[in-house]
Every structure is written in C-alpha cells, then in structure tokens.
CSV table of C-alpha atoms and ligand atoms in Angstrom, one decimal:
chain,number,residue,atom,x,y,z
A,402,UNK,CA,0.0,0.0,0.0
A,403,UNK,CA,1.7,3.3,-1.0
A,404,UNK,CA,1.6,5.9,1.8
A,405,UNK,CA,2.8,9.4,2.5
A,406,UNK,CA,3.6,8.5,6.0
A,407,UNK,CA,7.4,8.5,6.5
A,408,UNK,CA,9.0,5.4,8.1
A,409,UNK,CA,10.6,6.2,11.4
A,410,UNK,CA,14.2,5.5,10.4
A,411,UNK,CA,17.2,6.7,12.4
A,412,UNK,CA,19.5,5.9,9.5
A,413,UNK,CA,18.8,6.4,5.8
A,414,UNK,CA,22.0,5.3,3.9
A,415,UNK,CA,20.4,6.6,0.6
A,416,UNK,CA,20.8,10.1,1.9
A,417,UNK,CA,24.6,9.8,1.1
A,418,UNK,CA,23.8,8.7,-2.5
A,419,UNK,CA,21.4,11.5,-3.4
A,420,UNK,CA,23.6,13.6,-5.8
A,421,UNK,CA,26.8,13.2,-7.7
A,422,UNK,CA,28.4,15.8,-5.3
A,423,UNK,CA,27.5,13.9,-2.2
A,424,UNK,CA,28.6,10.6,-3.7
A,425,UNK,CA,31.9,12.2,-4.5
A,426,UNK,CA,32.3,13.3,-0.9
A,427,UNK,CA,31.8,9.9,0.5
A,428,UNK,CA,33.7,7.9,-2.1
A,429,UNK,CA,36.1,5.6,-0.3
A,430,UNK,CA,38.3,4.5,-3.2
A,431,UNK,CA,40.0,6.8,-5.7
A,432,UNK,CA,41.1,5.7,-9.1
A,433,UNK,CA,43.6,8.2,-10.7
A,434,UNK,CA,45.8,8.3,-13.7
A,435,UNK,CA,48.7,8.0,-11.3
A,436,UNK,CA,47.6,4.4,-10.5
A,437,UNK,CA,48.0,3.2,-14.1
A,438,UNK,CA,50.8,1.4,-15.9
A,439,UNK,CA,50.5,0.7,-19.7
A,440,UNK,CA,51.9,-2.6,-20.9
A,441,UNK,CA,53.3,-2.1,-24.4
A,442,UNK,CA,54.6,-4.5,-27.1
A,443,UNK,CA,57.6,-3.4,-29.0
A,444,UNK,CA,58.6,-4.9,-32.4
A,445,UNK,CA,61.4,-4.8,-34.9
A,446,UNK,CA,61.5,-2.6,-38.0
A,447,UNK,CA,60.4,0.8,-39.0
A,448,UNK,CA,56.9,0.1,-40.4
A,449,UNK,CA,53.5,1.0,-39.1
A,450,UNK,CA,52.2,-0.2,-35.7
A,451,UNK,CA,50.7,-3.7,-36.2
A,452,UNK,CA,47.3,-4.3,-34.7
A,453,UNK,CA,47.2,-7.3,-32.4
A,454,UNK,CA,44.3,-9.6,-33.5
A,455,UNK,CA,43.7,-11.1,-30.1
A,456,UNK,CA,43.8,-7.7,-28.3
A,457,UNK,CA,41.7,-5.1,-30.1
A,458,UNK,CA,43.1,-1.6,-29.7
A,459,UNK,CA,46.6,-2.8,-28.8
A,460,UNK,CA,49.6,-2.8,-31.2
A,461,UNK,CA,53.1,-4.1,-31.7
A,462,UNK,CA,55.0,-0.8,-31.8
A,463,UNK,CA,58.2,-0.3,-33.8
A,464,UNK,CA,60.5,1.8,-31.6
A,465,UNK,CA,59.9,5.1,-33.4
A,466,UNK,CA,56.1,4.7,-32.9
A,467,UNK,CA,56.6,3.4,-29.3
A,468,UNK,CA,58.3,6.7,-28.5
A,469,UNK,CA,55.3,8.7,-29.9
A,470,UNK,CA,52.8,6.6,-28.0
A,471,UNK,CA,54.8,7.1,-24.8
A,472,UNK,CA,54.9,10.8,-25.3
A,473,UNK,CA,51.1,10.7,-25.4
A,474,UNK,CA,50.9,8.6,-22.3
A,475,UNK,CA,53.3,10.8,-20.4
A,476,UNK,CA,51.3,13.9,-21.6
A,477,UNK,CA,48.1,12.2,-20.1
A,478,UNK,CA,49.9,11.8,-16.8
A,479,UNK,CA,50.4,8.0,-17.0
A,480,UNK,CA,53.5,7.5,-14.9
A,481,UNK,CA,54.8,4.2,-16.3
A,482,UNK,CA,55.0,1.7,-19.1
A,483,UNK,CA,55.9,-1.9,-19.0
A,484,UNK,CA,57.6,-3.3,-22.1
A,485,UNK,CA,57.4,-6.7,-23.8
A,486,UNK,CA,59.6,-7.5,-26.8
A,487,UNK,CA,58.1,-9.3,-29.8
A,488,UNK,CA,61.1,-11.4,-30.6
A,489,UNK,CA,61.3,-12.9,-34.0
A,490,UNK,CA,64.7,-14.6,-33.5
A,491,UNK,CA,63.6,-17.4,-31.1
A,492,UNK,CA,65.8,-20.3,-30.2
A,493,UNK,CA,65.8,-22.9,-27.5
A,494,UNK,CA,68.4,-21.0,-25.4
A,495,UNK,CA,66.5,-17.7,-25.6
A,496,UNK,CA,69.8,-16.1,-26.8
A,497,UNK,CA,68.2,-12.9,-27.9
A,498,UNK,CA,66.9,-12.2,-24.3
A,499,UNK,CA,70.4,-11.1,-23.3
A,500,UNK,CA,71.5,-9.2,-26.4
A,501,UNK,CA,72.7,-5.8,-25.3
A,502,UNK,CA,71.7,-4.4,-28.7
A,503,UNK,CA,68.4,-6.3,-28.8
A,504,UNK,CA,65.0,-4.8,-29.3
A,505,UNK,CA,64.1,-4.1,-25.7
A,506,UNK,CA,67.4,-2.4,-24.8
A,507,UNK,CA,67.1,-0.3,-27.9
A,508,UNK,CA,63.6,0.7,-26.9
A,509,UNK,CA,64.7,1.5,-23.3
A,510,UNK,CA,67.4,3.8,-24.6
A,511,UNK,CA,65.1,5.6,-27.1
A,512,UNK,CA,62.4,6.1,-24.4
A,513,UNK,CA,64.8,7.4,-21.7
A,514,UNK,CA,66.2,9.8,-24.2
A,515,UNK,CA,62.9,11.1,-25.5
A,516,UNK,CA,60.6,10.9,-22.5
A,517,UNK,CA,63.0,10.9,-19.5
A,518,UNK,CA,60.3,11.4,-16.9
A,519,UNK,CA,58.4,8.3,-17.7
A,520,UNK,CA,59.1,5.2,-15.5
A,521,UNK,CA,60.2,2.6,-18.0
A,522,UNK,CA,59.7,-1.0,-16.8
A,523,UNK,CA,60.6,-4.2,-18.7
A,524,UNK,CA,59.4,-7.8,-18.4
A,525,UNK,CA,62.1,-10.3,-17.5
A,526,UNK,CA,61.2,-13.8,-18.7
A,527,UNK,CA,62.4,-16.0,-21.5
A,528,UNK,CA,59.1,-17.0,-23.1
A,529,UNK,CA,59.0,-14.4,-26.0
A,530,UNK,CA,62.6,-15.4,-26.8
A,531,UNK,CA,62.4,-19.2,-26.5
A,532,UNK,CA,61.3,-21.4,-29.3
A,533,UNK,CA,59.5,-23.7,-26.8
A,534,UNK,CA,57.5,-20.8,-25.3
A,535,UNK,CA,58.4,-21.5,-21.6
A,536,UNK,CA,59.5,-18.8,-19.2
A,537,UNK,CA,62.8,-20.7,-18.4
A,538,UNK,CA,65.4,-22.9,-20.0
A,539,UNK,CA,64.1,-26.4,-20.7
A,540,UNK,CA,66.7,-29.0,-19.6
A,541,UNK,CA,65.9,-32.7,-19.8
A,542,UNK,CA,62.2,-31.9,-20.4
A,543,UNK,CA,61.9,-29.7,-17.3
A,544,UNK,CA,61.9,-26.0,-16.9
A,545,UNK,CA,65.2,-25.6,-15.0
A,546,UNK,CA,65.1,-23.1,-12.1
A,547,UNK,CA,68.7,-22.2,-11.3
A,548,UNK,CA,70.0,-22.2,-14.9
A,549,UNK,CA,67.1,-19.8,-15.8
A,550,UNK,CA,67.9,-17.5,-12.9
A,551,UNK,CA,71.5,-17.2,-14.3
A,552,UNK,CA,70.0,-15.9,-17.6
A,553,UNK,CA,67.6,-13.5,-15.8
A,554,UNK,CA,70.5,-12.0,-14.0
A,555,UNK,CA,72.2,-11.2,-17.3
A,556,UNK,CA,68.9,-9.9,-18.8
A,557,UNK,CA,68.4,-7.6,-15.8
A,558,UNK,CA,71.9,-6.3,-16.2
A,559,UNK,CA,71.5,-5.6,-19.9
A,560,UNK,CA,68.2,-3.7,-19.3
A,561,UNK,CA,69.8,-1.7,-16.4
A,562,UNK,CA,72.7,-0.8,-18.6
A,563,UNK,CA,70.2,0.5,-21.2
A,564,UNK,CA,68.6,2.7,-18.5
A,565,UNK,CA,65.5,0.9,-17.3
A,566,UNK,CA,63.9,2.2,-14.2
A,567,UNK,CA,62.3,-1.1,-13.0
A,568,UNK,CA,62.7,-4.7,-14.1
A,569,UNK,CA,59.7,-7.0,-13.7
A,570,UNK,CA,60.6,-10.7,-13.4
A,571,UNK,CA,57.4,-12.6,-14.5
A,572,UNK,CA,58.9,-16.1,-14.7
A,573,UNK,CA,58.1,-17.4,-11.2
A,574,UNK,CA,61.4,-19.1,-10.7
A,575,UNK,CA,62.6,-19.5,-7.1
A,576,UNK,CA,65.3,-17.2,-5.9
A,577,UNK,CA,65.4,-14.9,-8.9
A,578,UNK,CA,64.6,-11.7,-7.0
A,579,UNK,CA,67.7,-12.1,-4.7
A,580,UNK,CA,69.8,-13.0,-7.7
A,581,UNK,CA,68.7,-10.1,-9.8
A,582,UNK,CA,69.2,-7.7,-6.9
A,583,UNK,CA,72.7,-9.0,-6.3
A,584,UNK,CA,73.6,-8.7,-10.0
A,585,UNK,CA,72.2,-5.2,-10.3
A,586,UNK,CA,74.0,-4.0,-7.1
A,587,UNK,CA,77.2,-5.6,-8.1
A,588,UNK,CA,77.0,-3.7,-11.4
A,589,UNK,CA,76.3,-0.4,-9.6
A,590,UNK,CA,72.6,-0.3,-10.5
A,591,UNK,CA,71.4,0.2,-7.0
A,592,UNK,CA,68.7,2.5,-8.1
A,593,UNK,CA,67.0,0.1,-10.5
A,594,UNK,CA,63.8,-1.3,-8.9
A,595,UNK,CA,62.4,-4.8,-8.9
A,596,UNK,CA,58.7,-5.2,-9.5
A,597,UNK,CA,58.3,-8.9,-8.7
A,598,UNK,CA,55.5,-11.0,-10.2
A,599,UNK,CA,55.2,-12.7,-6.8
A,600,UNK,CA,51.8,-14.3,-6.9
A,601,UNK,CA,51.3,-15.2,-10.6
A,602,UNK,CA,48.8,-17.9,-11.2
A,603,UNK,CA,48.6,-20.5,-14.1
A,604,UNK,CA,45.7,-18.7,-15.7
A,605,UNK,CA,43.7,-19.1,-18.9
A,606,UNK,CA,43.4,-15.3,-18.9
A,607,UNK,CA,46.8,-14.9,-20.5
A,608,UNK,CA,45.6,-16.4,-23.8
A,609,UNK,CA,45.3,-13.2,-25.8
A,610,UNK,CA,48.8,-12.1,-24.7
A,611,UNK,CA,50.4,-15.3,-26.0
A,612,UNK,CA,48.7,-14.5,-29.3
A,613,UNK,CA,50.4,-11.1,-29.3
A,614,UNK,CA,53.9,-12.5,-28.9
A,615,UNK,CA,53.4,-15.9,-30.4
A,616,UNK,CA,54.6,-17.2,-27.1
A,617,UNK,CA,52.2,-20.1,-26.1
A,618,UNK,CA,54.2,-23.0,-24.7
A,619,UNK,CA,54.8,-25.5,-27.5
A,620,UNK,CA,54.6,-28.4,-25.1
A,621,UNK,CA,53.0,-28.8,-21.7
A,622,UNK,CA,51.8,-26.0,-19.6
A,623,UNK,CA,53.2,-23.5,-17.0
A,624,UNK,CA,51.8,-25.3,-13.9
A,625,UNK,CA,55.2,-26.3,-12.5
A,626,UNK,CA,56.1,-22.6,-12.0
A,627,UNK,CA,52.9,-20.6,-12.1
A,628,UNK,CA,50.6,-21.0,-9.1
A,629,UNK,CA,47.5,-23.1,-8.7
A,630,UNK,CA,44.5,-20.7,-8.8
A,631,UNK,CA,43.1,-22.6,-5.8
A,632,UNK,CA,45.7,-21.3,-3.4
A,633,UNK,CA,46.0,-18.1,-1.3
A,634,UNK,CA,48.3,-19.1,1.6
A,635,UNK,CA,50.9,-20.0,-1.0
A,636,UNK,CA,50.6,-16.6,-2.6
A,637,UNK,CA,51.4,-14.9,0.8
A,638,UNK,CA,54.4,-17.2,1.2
A,639,UNK,CA,55.6,-16.3,-2.3
A,640,UNK,CA,55.2,-12.6,-1.6
A,641,UNK,CA,56.9,-12.9,1.8
A,642,UNK,CA,59.9,-14.6,0.1
A,643,UNK,CA,60.1,-11.9,-2.6
A,644,UNK,CA,60.1,-9.2,0.0
A,645,UNK,CA,62.8,-10.9,1.9
A,646,UNK,CA,64.8,-11.2,-1.3
A,647,UNK,CA,64.6,-7.5,-2.0
A,648,UNK,CA,61.5,-6.9,-4.1
A,649,UNK,CA,60.5,-3.2,-4.2
A,650,UNK,CA,57.0,-3.8,-5.3
A,651,UNK,CA,55.1,-7.2,-5.4
A,652,UNK,CA,52.5,-8.1,-7.9
A,653,UNK,CA,49.4,-10.3,-8.0
A,654,UNK,CA,48.2,-11.5,-11.4
A,655,UNK,CA,45.7,-11.9,-12.9
A,656,UNK,CA,43.6,-9.1,-11.4
A,657,UNK,CA,39.8,-9.5,-11.1
A,658,UNK,CA,40.0,-13.3,-10.4
A,659,UNK,CA,42.4,-12.5,-7.5
A,660,UNK,CA,40.7,-9.7,-5.6
A,661,UNK,CA,40.9,-11.8,-2.4
A,662,UNK,CA,44.6,-12.4,-2.9
A,663,UNK,CA,45.3,-8.7,-3.3
A,664,UNK,CA,43.3,-8.0,-0.2
A,665,UNK,CA,45.1,-10.7,1.8
A,666,UNK,CA,48.5,-9.3,0.6
A,667,UNK,CA,47.4,-5.7,1.4
A,668,UNK,CA,46.5,-6.7,5.0
A,669,UNK,CA,49.7,-8.8,5.6
A,670,UNK,CA,52.4,-6.6,4.1
A,671,UNK,CA,53.1,-2.9,3.9
A,672,UNK,CA,55.1,-2.6,0.7
A,673,UNK,CA,53.5,-1.3,-2.5
A,674,UNK,CA,51.3,-3.8,-4.3
A,675,UNK,CA,50.7,-4.0,-8.1
A,676,UNK,CA,47.8,-5.9,-9.8
A,677,UNK,CA,47.8,-6.9,-13.4
A,678,UNK,CA,44.5,-6.7,-15.3
A,679,UNK,CA,45.6,-9.2,-17.9
A,680,UNK,CA,44.9,-9.6,-21.6
A,681,UNK,CA,41.9,-12.0,-21.0
A,682,UNK,CA,40.3,-9.5,-18.6
A,683,UNK,CA,40.7,-6.8,-21.2
A,684,UNK,CA,39.3,-9.1,-23.9
A,685,UNK,CA,36.3,-10.1,-21.9
A,686,UNK,CA,35.2,-6.6,-21.4
A,687,UNK,CA,35.7,-5.6,-25.0
A,688,UNK,CA,34.0,-8.7,-26.4
A,689,UNK,CA,31.0,-8.2,-24.2
A,690,UNK,CA,30.8,-4.6,-25.2
A,691,UNK,CA,31.0,-5.6,-28.9
A,692,UNK,CA,28.0,-7.7,-28.4
A,693,UNK,CA,26.2,-4.8,-26.7
A,694,UNK,CA,26.0,-6.6,-23.4
A,695,UNK,CA,28.0,-4.0,-21.3
A,696,UNK,CA,29.4,-0.6,-21.7
A,697,UNK,CA,33.2,-0.9,-22.1
A,698,UNK,CA,34.2,2.4,-20.4
A,699,UNK,CA,31.9,1.7,-17.4
A,700,UNK,CA,33.3,-1.8,-17.1
A,701,UNK,CA,36.8,-0.5,-17.4
A,702,UNK,CA,36.3,2.0,-14.5
A,703,UNK,CA,34.4,-0.4,-12.4
A,704,UNK,CA,37.0,-3.2,-12.6
A,705,UNK,CA,39.9,-0.8,-12.1
A,706,UNK,CA,38.2,0.7,-9.1
A,707,UNK,CA,37.6,-2.8,-7.7
A,708,UNK,CA,41.3,-3.6,-8.0
A,709,UNK,CA,42.1,-0.4,-6.1
A,710,UNK,CA,39.5,-1.2,-3.5
A,711,UNK,CA,41.0,-4.7,-3.0
A,712,UNK,CA,44.3,-2.9,-2.1
A,713,UNK,CA,46.3,-2.5,-5.3
A,714,UNK,CA,48.4,0.7,-5.3
A,715,UNK,CA,49.2,0.4,-9.0
A,716,UNK,CA,47.6,-1.5,-11.9
A,717,UNK,CA,49.1,-2.8,-15.1
A,718,UNK,CA,46.2,-2.5,-17.6
A,719,UNK,CA,45.8,-2.4,-21.3
A,720,UNK,CA,43.2,0.3,-20.5
A,721,UNK,CA,45.8,2.7,-19.1
A,722,UNK,CA,45.6,5.1,-22.1
A,723,UNK,CA,41.9,4.8,-22.5
A,724,UNK,CA,41.4,5.1,-18.7
A,725,UNK,CA,43.6,8.2,-18.5
A,726,UNK,CA,41.8,9.8,-21.4
A,727,UNK,CA,38.5,9.1,-19.7
A,728,UNK,CA,39.6,10.3,-16.2
A,729,UNK,CA,41.0,13.5,-17.7
A,730,UNK,CA,37.9,14.1,-19.8
A,731,UNK,CA,39.8,14.0,-23.1
A,732,UNK,CA,38.2,10.8,-24.3
A,733,UNK,CA,37.6,10.9,-28.1
B,1059,PBG,C1,55.2,-14.1,-19.6
B,1059,PBG,C2,54.1,-13.2,-19.3
B,1059,PBG,C3,52.8,-13.5,-19.5
B,1059,PBG,C4,52.1,-12.4,-19.2
B,1059,PBG,C5,53.0,-11.4,-18.7
B,1059,PBG,N1,54.2,-11.9,-18.8
B,1059,PBG,C6,52.2,-14.7,-20.1
B,1059,PBG,C7,52.4,-16.0,-19.5
B,1059,PBG,O1,52.8,-16.1,-18.3
B,1059,PBG,O2,52.2,-17.0,-20.2
B,1059,PBG,C8,50.6,-12.3,-19.3
B,1059,PBG,C9,50.0,-10.9,-19.5
B,1059,PBG,C10,48.7,-10.8,-20.0
B,1059,PBG,O3,48.0,-11.8,-20.3
B,1059,PBG,O4,48.2,-9.7,-20.3
B,1059,PBG,N2,56.2,-14.3,-18.7
C-alpha cells in the first residue's frame, strides 16, 4: 500500500547517495591516472604499428612509434609503461633475451632519451625469446630453475645498462629476486627497482597475450612454475619470500579473479602492491561490449576501481591510455 507516512528510520543510507556531489564526498576508493601502468609490445622494424588480432586496440609498436605513444601517455599523466619484446629470433636458449643491442634495450634507450620522466619497466622472462615458449630454459624436459635464474641476472643487467627504471621478473622461478638484486647492485645499478610478479597464477586469462607474442608453450603448460588458482596461503608465502629477497613492489596476477589475494596481501604486508589486469580480462570486457552486453568504459572504470578497493596501489592494464583519457575528460 503506497503511503505518504514516512518510516521512522534513524539511518537512511540513501541520503549519502542523493547527488553526484554527495557521492563524490563519501567515495572511499580513488582511481587516478597515477595508478595506471600501460603494458606495451615493441617490435622490430620501422613500419606502421601492427594491430594485435587477439587484443583489439593494442599494437606491436616499432621503436619510433613506441616513443610517440609514450609521449602521449606521459602527456596524459600515465606514470609508467611496461615493455614486452616481440622477438622474431627465437631459439631454445632464448639467446636474444640477453643481447645488449636487442629490441628491448634499444627501446629503453630511445624512451629514456625522448621521455625521460616516464618510468620505464621491462618484463624479465624467457618466453617471448624461447622457441619452446616456456619462461625458463628447458633441460631434460623440465623448466630448469637455477639455470634460468642465471640468464635472468644477465637480462636484468642488460636492461639496467640501457637505462631501465624497474625490471619486472614474470617467470616465477625460485630465488630470482635475490639473484637479480645481487647482480644489479654488483654492477652499480642500486637505483634500479624490482617489480616482482610474486603471486602469478597459471591462468587461462593470458591467452590473448600469448597470441600477441606468439609465445604459447609448444609443449606442456606452466603449472610447474605458475601457481594453482586454488591457493591463497601459497601466494602470501611467495610474496613474503620476494620481499625478503629484496623486491621493491610485489604483484598479484591476474587481477579480477584474484581480488581476495590482493586484499590478503594488502592486509599482511606494507610494501606497494601491483595488480595486473591481464589480456583476457581486457578481452572479456571488449568482447561483451562488442555484443552490446556491457558498456566498455563503465566496465573499465568499475573493474579498475575494484582492483584499487582490494588494495592495489598500481595497476598494469591495457586500458591505461583509455582510462587516462576518460579520467582526464579528453576521451575521443
Ligand atoms: C610471460 C608473461 C605473460 C604475461 C605477462 N608476462 C604470459 C604468461 O605467463 O604466459 C601475461 C600478460 C597478459 O595476459 O596480459 N612471462
């Protein structure tokens, strides 16, 4: 029965949702351009940027174009980019990963010269360089831990010499953070940071990324090094070890499937935490939007805010440029 008689309510939570101004005042979680890191794929040659079929709106950037894209990102206030090399000279030793004149070192040099204020981060793992597609060296049919760490040390040194700000080991080998820290310090690169992929799960959400770099494992899967999505205590143990080994920032990946892991890490540790909204999360939103089932920008902002609410300080996301344009009101 509709009635004009007001209920006798001491608390009316809807009062704080009445207007956009009031909602802004009581908003608990802020998402800012400052929180975003744009992953970018760099490729050989001097041609046009190549659209990535599995990741609409993302490109493989020749270095010249990468620099232009990074100028735009920096102009929008995006503080950092994270580079992946699209290696075309793959072999079973991932030789190209440690070439000082390789694609990624050249990209780092070009970016630090042209956009010096931008924080340049690079992925450290062998999969884009290895013909077998695994993150480490394969010895006797197994992904070998310690032999891989020796290569990662060298890769970190090469990137540091090119001027990288942070290296981001994404391979999940044991002991690599301490080894990389040791090598960097030994070479005088005490200011180069380590963004450790500490809790990285064996996830199907990386599928579109492997399409971008032609890096899907040719045999087996990554479950002997990436974590079982069923585990959270193990994630905290991994993070604890990486902090002890000298990680500056720890990462949880993927993002939205791991909100509880991010929250548990936030409650347990006080160092900065990164979340990675991975290729499959990006693709899910764009695919649903293409079907008319969701609005892409709204889903972008809602998911990025959820990652911040869970406790992430910074977010690697393919939406970084689009998010920055949206947040700054310069969206096309
Ligand atoms: C490889 C690496 C992967 C991603 C980041 N670094 C793929 C994998 O582990 O197979 C995934 C990123 C994404 O899906 O966006 N070391």
